[in-house]
mmCIF file of C-alpha atoms in Angstrom:
data_model
loop_
_atom_site.group_PDB
_atom_site.id
_atom_site.type_symbol
_atom_site.label_atom_id
_atom_site.label_comp_id
_atom_site.label_asym_id
_atom_site.label_seq_id
_atom_site.Cartn_x
_atom_site.Cartn_y
_atom_site.Cartn_z
ATOM 1 C CA MET A 15 -33.657 70.925 -7.014
ATOM 2 C CA GLN A 16 -31.337 70.092 -10.347
ATOM 3 C CA LEU A 17 -28.301 70.311 -8.000
ATOM 4 C CA LEU A 18 -29.750 68.032 -5.605
ATOM 5 C CA PHE A 19 -30.433 65.712 -8.405
ATOM 6 C CA CYS A 20 -26.882 65.951 -9.722
ATOM 7 C CA ARG A 21 -25.666 65.267 -6.296
ATOM 8 C CA LEU A 22 -27.796 62.050 -5.890
ATOM 9 C CA ARG A 23 -26.495 60.767 -9.646
ATOM 10 C CA THR A 24 -22.868 61.311 -8.347
ATOM 11 C CA HIS A 25 -23.476 59.262 -5.327
ATOM 12 C CA GLN A 26 -25.451 56.465 -7.299
ATOM 13 C CA TRP A 27 -21.923 56.492 -9.493
ATOM 14 C CA CYS A 28 -19.699 56.548 -6.938
ATOM 15 C CA PHE A 29 -21.636 53.858 -5.079
ATOM 16 C CA LEU A 30 -21.830 51.706 -8.233
ATOM 17 C CA LEU A 31 -17.967 52.234 -8.858
ATOM 18 C CA PHE A 32 -17.139 51.140 -5.250
ATOM 19 C CA ASN A 33 -19.308 47.958 -5.563
ATOM 20 C CA VAL A 34 -17.654 47.158 -9.132
ATOM 21 C CA ALA A 35 -14.140 47.600 -7.293
ATOM 22 C CA LEU A 36 -14.981 45.830 -4.290
ATOM 23 C CA PHE A 37 -16.331 42.837 -6.544
ATOM 24 C CA HIS A 38 -13.076 42.596 -8.354
ATOM 25 C CA ALA A 39 -10.951 42.852 -5.384
ATOM 26 C CA LEU A 40 -12.617 40.102 -3.985
ATOM 27 C CA LEU A 41 -12.845 37.843 -7.198
ATOM 28 C CA PHE A 42 -9.079 38.867 -8.085
ATOM 29 C CA GLY A 43 -7.133 40.209 -5.151
ATOM 30 C CA ALA A 44 -6.776 37.328 -3.265
ATOM 31 C CA ASP A 45 -5.962 35.179 -6.247
ATOM 32 C CA ILE A 46 -2.819 37.365 -6.884
ATOM 33 C CA VAL A 47 -1.539 37.407 -3.316
ATOM 34 C CA GLU A 48 -1.857 33.715 -3.785
ATOM 35 C CA GLU A 49 -0.099 33.362 -6.736
ATOM 36 C CA TYR A 50 2.986 35.363 -5.596
ATOM 37 C CA LEU A 51 2.787 34.718 -1.964
ATOM 38 C CA LEU A 52 1.857 30.970 -1.619
ATOM 39 C CA GLN A 53 2.989 28.971 -4.484
ATOM 40 C CA SER A 54 5.909 26.563 -4.113
ATOM 41 C CA SER A 55 9.299 27.861 -4.660
ATOM 42 C CA PRO A 56 9.509 28.199 -8.638
ATOM 43 C CA ASN A 57 13.088 26.322 -8.601
ATOM 44 C CA THR A 58 13.906 24.730 -11.852
ATOM 45 C CA TYR A 59 15.324 21.520 -11.078
ATOM 46 C CA THR A 60 18.274 20.589 -13.766
ATOM 47 C CA ASP A 61 20.144 17.503 -12.074
ATOM 48 C CA VAL A 62 21.198 14.603 -14.308
ATOM 49 C CA GLN A 63 18.036 12.387 -12.904
ATOM 50 C CA THR A 64 15.982 15.104 -13.725
ATOM 51 C CA LEU A 65 17.005 15.471 -17.398
ATOM 52 C CA ASP A 66 16.811 11.884 -17.843
ATOM 53 C CA ILE A 67 13.552 11.505 -16.735
ATOM 54 C CA ARG A 68 12.153 14.420 -18.671
ATOM 55 C CA GLU A 69 14.082 12.752 -21.952
ATOM 56 C CA ARG A 70 12.702 9.353 -21.214
ATOM 57 C CA ALA A 71 9.139 10.781 -20.967
ATOM 58 C CA ARG A 72 9.766 12.682 -24.268
ATOM 59 C CA LYS A 73 10.706 9.449 -26.134
ATOM 60 C CA LEU A 74 8.071 7.213 -24.119
ATOM 61 C CA ASP A 75 6.875 4.403 -26.021
ATOM 62 C CA MET A 76 3.454 2.656 -24.847
ATOM 63 C CA GLY A 77 3.460 0.015 -27.611
ATOM 64 C CA GLN A 78 3.860 -2.689 -25.350
ATOM 65 C CA VAL A 79 0.736 -1.610 -23.404
ATOM 66 C CA LYS A 80 -1.173 -1.507 -26.340
ATOM 67 C CA GLY A 81 -0.274 -4.858 -27.557
ATOM 68 C CA ASN A 82 -0.852 -6.373 -24.134
ATOM 69 C CA ALA A 83 -3.439 -4.476 -22.366
ATOM 70 C CA SER A 84 -4.624 -7.425 -20.466
ATOM 71 C CA ARG A 85 -1.737 -7.646 -18.581
ATOM 72 C CA TYR A 86 -2.360 -4.310 -16.810
ATOM 73 C CA PHE A 87 -6.141 -3.711 -17.100
ATOM 74 C CA ARG A 88 -8.955 -6.080 -16.247
ATOM 75 C CA ILE A 89 -11.194 -3.673 -18.293
ATOM 76 C CA SER A 90 -9.260 -1.546 -20.472
ATOM 77 C CA ASN A 91 -11.423 0.262 -22.463
ATOM 78 C CA THR A 92 -9.187 0.918 -25.074
ATOM 79 C CA ASP A 93 -11.794 2.985 -27.523
ATOM 80 C CA ALA A 94 -13.194 5.426 -24.546
ATOM 81 C CA CYS A 95 -10.867 8.188 -25.971
ATOM 82 C CA SER A 96 -10.932 7.406 -29.821
ATOM 83 C CA HIS A 97 -13.922 9.667 -30.887
ATOM 84 C CA GLY A 98 -11.388 12.769 -30.971
ATOM 85 C CA ASN A 99 -9.004 15.191 -29.144
ATOM 86 C CA LEU A 100 -9.947 16.025 -25.918
ATOM 87 C CA PHE A 101 -9.176 19.106 -23.826
ATOM 88 C CA LEU A 102 -9.669 17.430 -20.151
ATOM 89 C CA LEU A 103 -9.792 14.058 -19.522
ATOM 90 C CA ALA A 104 -11.013 13.076 -15.940
ATOM 91 C CA PHE A 105 -10.576 10.045 -13.687
ATOM 92 C CA VAL A 106 -12.609 9.286 -10.764
ATOM 93 C CA SER A 107 -10.933 7.064 -8.330
ATOM 94 C CA SER A 108 -13.803 4.850 -7.102
ATOM 95 C CA ASN A 109 -14.121 1.965 -4.858
ATOM 96 C CA ALA A 110 -15.134 -1.098 -6.691
ATOM 97 C CA GLY A 111 -18.399 -1.629 -4.905
ATOM 98 C CA ASN A 112 -19.605 1.843 -5.006
ATOM 99 C CA VAL A 113 -21.826 1.313 -8.274
ATOM 100 C CA THR A 114 -24.484 3.677 -6.742
ATOM 101 C CA ARG A 115 -22.106 6.271 -5.935
ATOM 102 C CA ARG A 116 -20.857 6.327 -9.521
ATOM 103 C CA GLU A 117 -24.258 6.299 -10.876
ATOM 104 C CA VAL A 118 -24.954 9.639 -8.657
ATOM 105 C CA ILE A 119 -21.916 11.240 -10.067
ATOM 106 C CA ARG A 120 -22.792 10.340 -13.807
ATOM 107 C CA LYS A 121 -25.955 12.145 -13.418
ATOM 108 C CA THR A 122 -24.564 14.826 -11.920
ATOM 109 C CA TRP A 123 -21.123 16.943 -11.915
ATOM 110 C CA ALA A 124 -19.720 14.270 -14.700
ATOM 111 C CA ASN A 125 -22.751 14.598 -16.819
ATOM 112 C CA VAL A 126 -20.658 17.201 -19.057
ATOM 113 C CA SER A 127 -19.372 16.416 -22.529
ATOM 114 C CA GLN A 128 -18.193 19.781 -23.357
ATOM 115 C CA VAL A 129 -17.589 23.385 -22.191
ATOM 116 C CA GLN A 130 -17.533 26.172 -24.693
ATOM 117 C CA GLY A 131 -16.945 23.326 -27.416
ATOM 118 C CA TYR A 132 -13.972 21.898 -25.849
ATOM 119 C CA GLY A 133 -14.283 18.148 -25.393
ATOM 120 C CA LEU A 134 -14.404 16.032 -22.052
ATOM 121 C CA LEU A 135 -14.512 12.629 -21.048
ATOM 122 C CA THR A 136 -14.968 11.326 -17.453
ATOM 123 C CA LEU A 137 -14.027 7.602 -16.502
ATOM 124 C CA PHE A 138 -13.937 5.652 -13.326
ATOM 125 C CA ALA A 139 -10.900 4.080 -12.141
ATOM 126 C CA ILE A 140 -11.370 0.958 -9.723
ATOM 127 C CA GLY A 141 -9.403 -2.215 -8.753
ATOM 128 C CA ILE A 142 -10.411 -5.924 -8.378
ATOM 129 C CA PRO A 143 -13.549 -6.165 -5.688
ATOM 130 C CA GLN A 144 -13.489 -8.758 -3.293
ATOM 131 C CA THR A 145 -16.548 -10.961 -4.618
ATOM 132 C CA GLN A 146 -17.329 -12.571 -8.233
ATOM 133 C CA ALA A 147 -20.828 -11.143 -7.547
ATOM 134 C CA THR A 148 -19.590 -7.377 -7.398
ATOM 135 C CA GLN A 149 -17.574 -8.116 -10.314
ATOM 136 C CA GLU A 150 -20.463 -9.251 -12.392
ATOM 137 C CA GLU A 151 -22.346 -6.018 -11.275
ATOM 138 C CA ILE A 152 -19.263 -4.075 -12.602
ATOM 139 C CA ASN A 153 -19.283 -5.910 -15.900
ATOM 140 C CA LYS A 154 -22.878 -4.883 -16.426
ATOM 141 C CA GLU A 155 -22.259 -1.676 -15.408
ATOM 142 C CA TYR A 156 -19.286 -1.405 -17.801
ATOM 143 C CA ALA A 157 -21.501 -2.633 -20.500
ATOM 144 C CA ASP A 158 -24.159 0.122 -19.892
ATOM 145 C CA HIS A 159 -21.878 2.853 -19.619
ATOM 146 C CA ARG A 160 -18.541 2.052 -21.125
ATOM 147 C CA ASP A 161 -16.776 4.679 -18.763
ATOM 148 C CA ILE A 162 -14.848 2.095 -16.399
ATOM 149 C CA ILE A 163 -11.075 1.445 -16.604
ATOM 150 C CA GLN A 164 -10.166 -1.495 -14.016
ATOM 151 C CA GLY A 165 -6.748 -2.847 -13.114
ATOM 152 C CA THR A 166 -5.592 -6.065 -12.073
ATOM 153 C CA PHE A 167 -4.790 -5.244 -8.704
ATOM 154 C CA PRO A 168 -7.251 -5.636 -5.016
ATOM 155 C CA ASP A 169 -9.281 -2.535 -4.730
ATOM 156 C CA SER A 170 -8.265 -1.238 -1.612
ATOM 157 C CA ALA A 171 -6.810 1.974 0.111
ATOM 158 C CA ASN A 172 -3.358 0.246 0.492
ATOM 159 C CA ASN A 173 -3.244 0.069 -3.305
ATOM 160 C CA ALA A 174 -4.269 3.707 -4.189
ATOM 161 C CA VAL A 175 -0.888 4.351 -5.244
ATOM 162 C CA LEU A 176 -1.381 1.424 -7.919
ATOM 163 C CA LYS A 177 -4.590 2.825 -8.773
ATOM 164 C CA THR A 178 -2.898 6.143 -9.589
ATOM 165 C CA ILE A 179 -0.233 4.618 -11.731
ATOM 166 C CA MET A 180 -3.065 2.751 -13.649
ATOM 167 C CA ILE A 181 -4.394 6.106 -14.453
ATOM 168 C CA MET A 182 -1.369 7.595 -15.821
ATOM 169 C CA ARG A 183 -0.349 4.678 -17.392
ATOM 170 C CA TRP A 184 -4.081 4.360 -19.597
ATOM 171 C CA ALA A 185 -3.854 8.172 -19.898
ATOM 172 C CA VAL A 186 -0.538 8.332 -21.831
ATOM 173 C CA THR A 187 -1.185 5.055 -23.766
ATOM 174 C CA PHE A 188 -4.808 5.313 -24.925
ATOM 175 C CA CYS A 189 -5.381 9.070 -24.817
ATOM 176 C CA PRO A 190 -1.992 10.958 -25.487
ATOM 177 C CA LYS A 191 -3.745 13.857 -27.084
ATOM 178 C CA ALA A 192 -5.779 15.043 -24.341
ATOM 179 C CA LEU A 193 -4.208 18.295 -22.934
ATOM 180 C CA PHE A 194 -5.110 18.158 -19.122
ATOM 181 C CA ILE A 195 -5.970 15.313 -16.996
ATOM 182 C CA LEU A 196 -8.052 15.506 -13.765
ATOM 183 C CA LYS A 197 -7.529 13.085 -11.115
ATOM 184 C CA SER A 198 -10.350 13.389 -8.248
ATOM 185 C CA ASP A 199 -11.919 11.035 -5.366
ATOM 186 C CA GLU A 200 -15.443 9.882 -5.611
ATOM 187 C CA GLU A 201 -16.122 12.093 -2.412
ATOM 188 C CA THR A 202 -15.346 15.238 -4.698
ATOM 189 C CA PHE A 203 -17.580 17.572 -6.536
ATOM 190 C CA VAL A 204 -16.010 19.029 -9.386
ATOM 191 C CA ASN A 205 -17.215 22.126 -11.131
ATOM 192 C CA TYR A 206 -16.261 21.153 -14.740
ATOM 193 C CA ARG A 207 -17.432 24.441 -16.069
ATOM 194 C CA SER A 208 -15.324 26.891 -13.796
ATOM 195 C CA LEU A 209 -12.256 24.401 -14.147
ATOM 196 C CA VAL A 210 -12.189 24.361 -17.985
ATOM 197 C CA GLU A 211 -12.596 28.287 -18.014
ATOM 198 C CA TYR A 212 -9.838 28.744 -15.947
ATOM 199 C CA LEU A 213 -7.599 26.345 -17.839
ATOM 200 C CA LEU A 214 -8.509 28.124 -20.939
ATOM 201 C CA SER A 215 -7.561 31.558 -19.617
ATOM 202 C CA LEU A 216 -3.911 30.319 -18.888
ATOM 203 C CA LYS A 217 -1.569 32.405 -20.345
ATOM 204 C CA ARG A 218 1.049 29.708 -20.629
ATOM 205 C CA HIS A 219 1.758 26.072 -22.532
ATOM 206 C CA ALA A 220 0.104 23.400 -21.384
ATOM 207 C CA GLU A 221 3.326 21.831 -20.060
ATOM 208 C CA ASP A 222 4.389 20.980 -16.601
ATOM 209 C CA LEU A 223 1.101 21.988 -15.130
ATOM 210 C CA TYR A 224 0.427 20.236 -11.960
ATOM 211 C CA ILE A 225 -2.590 22.291 -9.976
ATOM 212 C CA GLY A 226 -4.260 21.546 -6.922
ATOM 213 C CA ARG A 227 -4.241 22.386 -3.301
ATOM 214 C CA VAL A 228 -1.056 22.204 -2.268
ATOM 215 C CA ASN A 229 0.245 20.780 1.025
ATOM 216 C CA HIS A 230 3.395 22.404 2.184
ATOM 217 C CA GLN A 231 6.520 21.262 4.372
ATOM 218 C CA VAL A 232 4.471 18.245 5.453
ATOM 219 C CA MET A 233 6.906 15.915 7.608
ATOM 220 C CA PRO A 234 7.179 12.356 7.353
ATOM 221 C CA ILE A 235 6.233 10.641 10.696
ATOM 222 C CA ARG A 236 9.078 8.647 11.950
ATOM 223 C CA ASP A 237 7.286 6.959 14.948
ATOM 224 C CA PRO A 238 7.168 3.204 14.174
ATOM 225 C CA LEU A 239 4.025 2.997 16.464
ATOM 226 C CA ASN A 240 2.199 5.508 14.408
ATOM 227 C CA LYS A 241 0.052 3.872 11.396
ATOM 228 C CA HIS A 242 1.413 6.750 9.227
ATOM 229 C CA HIS A 243 4.920 5.867 9.965
ATOM 230 C CA VAL A 244 7.789 6.388 7.077
ATOM 231 C CA PRO A 245 11.121 5.063 7.907
ATOM 232 C CA ILE A 246 14.028 7.129 6.612
ATOM 233 C CA SER A 247 14.918 3.975 4.596
ATOM 234 C CA LEU A 248 11.632 4.714 2.499
ATOM 235 C CA TYR A 249 12.217 8.707 2.380
ATOM 236 C CA SER A 250 15.195 10.157 4.125
ATOM 237 C CA GLY A 251 14.031 14.028 3.605
ATOM 238 C CA LYS A 252 13.020 16.249 6.649
ATOM 239 C CA TYR A 253 9.893 17.357 4.406
ATOM 240 C CA TYR A 254 7.894 15.585 1.854
ATOM 241 C CA PRO A 255 8.317 17.847 -1.400
ATOM 242 C CA ASP A 256 5.132 20.130 -1.804
ATOM 243 C CA TYR A 257 2.169 17.949 -3.380
ATOM 244 C CA CYS A 258 -1.303 18.411 -4.164
ATOM 245 C CA SER A 259 -4.236 16.894 -2.378
ATOM 246 C CA SER A 260 -5.303 13.780 -3.982
ATOM 247 C CA THR A 261 -9.223 14.614 -3.497
ATOM 248 C CA ALA A 262 -8.669 16.824 -6.858
ATOM 249 C CA TYR A 263 -5.589 18.122 -9.156
ATOM 250 C CA VAL A 264 -4.997 18.722 -12.720
ATOM 251 C CA ILE A 265 -1.973 17.851 -14.763
ATOM 252 C CA SER A 266 -0.880 18.271 -18.178
ATOM 253 C CA GLN A 267 -0.299 15.349 -20.474
ATOM 254 C CA ASP A 268 3.363 15.617 -20.223
ATOM 255 C CA VAL A 269 3.281 15.627 -16.696
ATOM 256 C CA ALA A 270 1.154 12.581 -16.771
ATOM 257 C CA ARG A 271 4.043 10.949 -18.951
ATOM 258 C CA LYS A 272 6.868 12.231 -16.651
ATOM 259 C CA VAL A 273 4.992 10.904 -13.417
ATOM 260 C CA PHE A 274 4.764 7.465 -14.966
ATOM 261 C CA VAL A 275 8.346 7.367 -16.123
ATOM 262 C CA ALA A 276 9.445 8.439 -12.403
ATOM 263 C CA SER A 277 6.990 6.162 -10.869
ATOM 264 C CA VAL A 278 9.259 3.265 -12.477
ATOM 265 C CA ALA A 279 11.675 3.420 -10.122
ATOM 266 C CA MET A 280 9.828 4.202 -6.807
ATOM 267 C CA VAL A 281 8.288 1.736 -4.228
ATOM 268 C CA THR A 282 4.579 2.052 -3.819
ATOM 269 C CA SER A 283 4.040 1.817 0.003
ATOM 270 C CA MET A 284 3.485 5.421 0.380
ATOM 271 C CA PRO A 285 0.386 7.575 0.319
ATOM 272 C CA GLU A 286 -0.818 8.429 -2.843
ATOM 273 C CA ASP A 287 -0.811 12.189 -3.142
ATOM 274 C CA ILE A 288 2.762 12.105 -1.480
ATOM 275 C CA TYR A 289 3.828 9.510 -4.191
ATOM 276 C CA VAL A 290 2.654 11.553 -6.854
ATOM 277 C CA GLY A 291 4.445 14.783 -5.233
ATOM 278 C CA ILE A 292 7.820 12.941 -5.242
ATOM 279 C CA CYS A 293 7.336 11.861 -8.786
ATOM 280 C CA ALA A 294 6.626 15.271 -9.728
ATOM 281 C CA ARG A 295 9.694 16.513 -7.976
ATOM 282 C CA LYS A 296 12.040 14.250 -9.622
ATOM 283 C CA ALA A 297 10.666 15.215 -12.907
ATOM 284 C CA GLY A 298 11.186 18.750 -12.078
ATOM 285 C CA VAL A 299 7.678 19.686 -11.713
ATOM 286 C CA VAL A 300 6.669 22.210 -9.315
ATOM 287 C CA PRO A 301 3.096 22.043 -7.877
ATOM 288 C CA ILE A 302 0.859 25.160 -8.252
ATOM 289 C CA HIS A 303 -1.643 25.977 -5.403
ATOM 290 C CA SER A 304 -5.069 26.972 -6.137
ATOM 291 C CA SER A 305 -7.484 27.723 -3.376
ATOM 292 C CA ARG A 306 -10.305 27.228 -5.859
ATOM 293 C CA PHE A 307 -9.662 23.638 -5.237
ATOM 294 C CA SER A 308 -10.676 22.506 -1.403
ATOM 295 C CA GLY A 309 -8.581 19.971 -0.692
ATOM 296 C CA GLU A 310 -9.783 17.739 2.164
ATOM 297 C CA LYS A 311 -12.158 20.390 3.152
ATOM 298 C CA HIS A 312 -15.892 20.422 2.654
ATOM 299 C CA ILE A 313 -17.214 23.508 1.753
ATOM 300 C CA ARG A 314 -20.557 24.045 3.138
ATOM 301 C CA PHE A 315 -22.933 24.714 -0.200
ATOM 302 C CA ASN A 316 -23.513 28.167 -1.266
ATOM 303 C CA ARG A 317 -24.818 28.470 -5.074
ATOM 304 C CA CYS A 318 -22.769 31.534 -6.061
ATOM 305 C CA CYS A 319 -19.862 29.909 -4.177
ATOM 306 C CA TYR A 320 -20.056 26.670 -5.913
ATOM 307 C CA LYS A 321 -20.189 28.075 -9.164
ATOM 308 C CA PHE A 322 -16.634 29.680 -8.782
ATOM 309 C CA ILE A 323 -14.368 26.938 -7.048
ATOM 310 C CA PHE A 324 -13.436 23.760 -8.665
ATOM 311 C CA SER A 325 -13.635 21.238 -5.873
ATOM 312 C CA SER A 326 -15.213 20.233 -2.748
ATOM 313 C CA PHE A 327 -14.391 17.390 -0.691
ATOM 314 C CA GLY A 328 -16.601 14.842 1.424
ATOM 315 C CA MET A 329 -19.976 15.398 -0.455
ATOM 316 C CA LYS A 330 -22.934 13.215 0.164
ATOM 317 C CA SER A 331 -25.039 11.934 -2.521
ATOM 318 C CA GLU A 332 -27.972 13.979 -1.807
ATOM 319 C CA GLU A 333 -25.543 16.940 -1.630
ATOM 320 C CA LEU A 334 -24.429 16.446 -5.191
ATOM 321 C CA ASP A 335 -27.728 16.231 -6.504
ATOM 322 C CA GLU A 336 -28.557 19.802 -4.716
ATOM 323 C CA ALA A 337 -25.253 21.281 -5.819
ATOM 324 C CA TRP A 338 -25.555 20.115 -9.462
ATOM 325 C CA GLU A 339 -29.529 21.287 -9.557
ATOM 326 C CA GLU A 340 -28.638 24.872 -8.022
ATOM 327 C CA ILE A 341 -25.258 25.672 -10.173
ATOM 328 C CA ASN A 342 -27.261 24.852 -13.524
ATOM 329 C CA ASP A 343 -30.061 27.179 -12.561
ATOM 330 C CA SER A 344 -30.175 29.811 -15.084
ATOM 331 C CA ARG A 345 -30.730 32.296 -12.301
ATOM 332 C CA PRO A 346 -27.768 34.703 -12.107
ATOM 333 C CA CYS A 347 -26.229 35.723 -8.777
ATOM 334 C CA THR A 348 -26.957 39.070 -7.641
ATOM 335 C CA MET A 349 -24.447 41.370 -6.443
ATOM 336 C CA LEU A 350 -25.051 40.834 -2.793
ATOM 337 C CA GLU A 351 -25.038 36.970 -3.325
ATOM 338 C CA MET A 352 -22.084 37.094 -5.195
ATOM 339 C CA TYR A 353 -20.092 39.003 -2.340
ATOM 340 C CA TYR A 354 -21.451 36.738 0.165
ATOM 341 C CA GLY A 355 -20.330 33.705 -1.856
ATOM 342 C CA LEU A 356 -17.017 34.817 -2.873
ATOM 343 C CA ILE A 357 -16.244 35.875 0.819
ATOM 344 C CA LYS A 358 -17.262 32.670 1.817
ATOM 345 C CA CYS A 359 -15.400 30.739 -0.531
ATOM 346 C CA LYS A 360 -12.010 32.849 0.175
ATOM 347 C CA ALA A 361 -12.412 32.893 3.684
ATOM 348 C CA LEU A 362 -12.844 29.252 4.029
ATOM 349 C CA THR A 363 -10.172 28.281 1.731
ATOM 350 C CA TYR A 364 -7.659 30.775 2.457
ATOM 351 C CA LEU A 365 -7.805 30.393 6.279
ATOM 352 C CA ASP A 366 -7.461 26.831 5.846
ATOM 353 C CA LYS A 367 -4.296 27.284 3.674
ATOM 354 C CA LEU A 368 -2.727 29.470 5.815
ATOM 355 C CA THR A 369 -3.439 27.485 8.907
ATOM 356 C CA SER A 370 -2.386 24.196 7.318
ATOM 357 C CA HIS A 371 1.287 25.850 7.462
ATOM 358 C CA ASP A 372 1.203 25.773 11.341
ATOM 359 C CA SER A 373 -0.049 22.360 11.601
ATOM 360 C CA THR A 374 3.088 20.506 9.600
ATOM 361 C CA GLU A 375 5.747 21.848 12.455
ATOM 362 C CA SER A 376 5.595 18.968 14.524
ATOM 363 C CA GLU A 377 6.638 15.557 13.625
ATOM 364 C CA GLU A 378 3.633 14.217 15.687
ATOM 365 C CA SER A 379 1.257 15.428 13.379
ATOM 366 C CA VAL A 380 -0.783 13.386 11.116
ATOM 367 C CA PRO A 381 -0.504 14.052 7.415
ATOM 368 C CA PRO A 382 -3.516 14.982 5.204
ATOM 369 C CA LYS A 383 -5.924 12.415 4.402
ATOM 370 C CA HIS A 384 -4.675 10.190 1.569
#
C-alpha cells in the first residue's frame, strides 16, 4: 500500500512538472523562435544620410513649435504632459467625428493612468472635421476631458500621414521626457498592463526601439489603375523597408525625434505605416516584430488570451466593453484556461505572420490596410 502511494505521488509530481514545462514552452518557446527567426535583418546603417539624421535628431530644437503652436495645432493642449515624467505616452488616431467611439475608449482600455507605479497618458489625435457643428462638439469634448490634440489639416484617410507627423511633432515638443510612445487606431484594443510589463522587462536601453506587427517584403504596386499605385518616382525600391502595422506600434522617444527629422524631406502621399517605416529606415532604425501585436487581425475574444496580447484590431464598441470587463476580472486563469488562451493566441498570430510572407510575392497583391 505504501509503495502504491509513493508511485501515485511520483506520477502526480511528474504530471505537475510536465504541465509547468508545457506552460513555459507555450509562453516563451514561440517567442524565442520569433526573436531569432522572424526579426528584420539586424543591419546597422551608417551611411552619411543616416548619421546626419541621427545627429540632427539629437540636437533637435522645437522652440519654434512651442512659440507658435497655433501654426501647427488647432488644439495644441500644450499642458497635457506637464504634470510629470511619463513612462508611456499613447496616441489614438481618431476620426474627428467619432465622439462616441472616443468616449468608449476612455471608459475601457484607456482608463489606465499607471501600471506598477509608472505613468501613462492617452491622447486622441484628430484633424479638422467637415462641419462647424462637429467642431463645436469637439471643443466641448476637449473642455470636458483635455485629452485631444487637433491638427490644422482636414481629417481624412488621405491625411493619415499628416496626423502621424503631428503626433511625432507634439510628442518631441511637449512631452520630450516620455520614455515610450504608442500609436494606435481607434479600432484597436490595447492592453496597457501587458504592454508596460513587457517594456519594463526589456534588457536594453530605451533607444532605437520600434516594435509592433512587422510587415516584411511588401512590394509597391506599379499598376497605374490600382488605387494603391506607387510610381517609381515616389519609391524606386523592389520592396518597402520592413515596417510596423499602423494599428498599434511602440517607439522610443529618440525614434520619434529621428522619424520626425527624416519626415522633413519626405513627400506625404504614401500609406501611413509605410511612411513611418521608410523614415525609420533612413534614420537607421530596424523594426522589431512581436506577435503579441495583432496587426490588422481581429483576435476573437478569450479572457486569458487578451490578458497576454498587446493589441487586437477591428474591435466593436460592445466588444471593447466586454474585453475590458473580463480582463479586469480578478479571477485568475486556470491552467487549462491559460493553455487554451495561449494556444489560441499563438496559433492565430504566428500562422498569420508566416502566411503573410507568402502573400507579398506578387506585385498584384494589395498591401496591408493603412
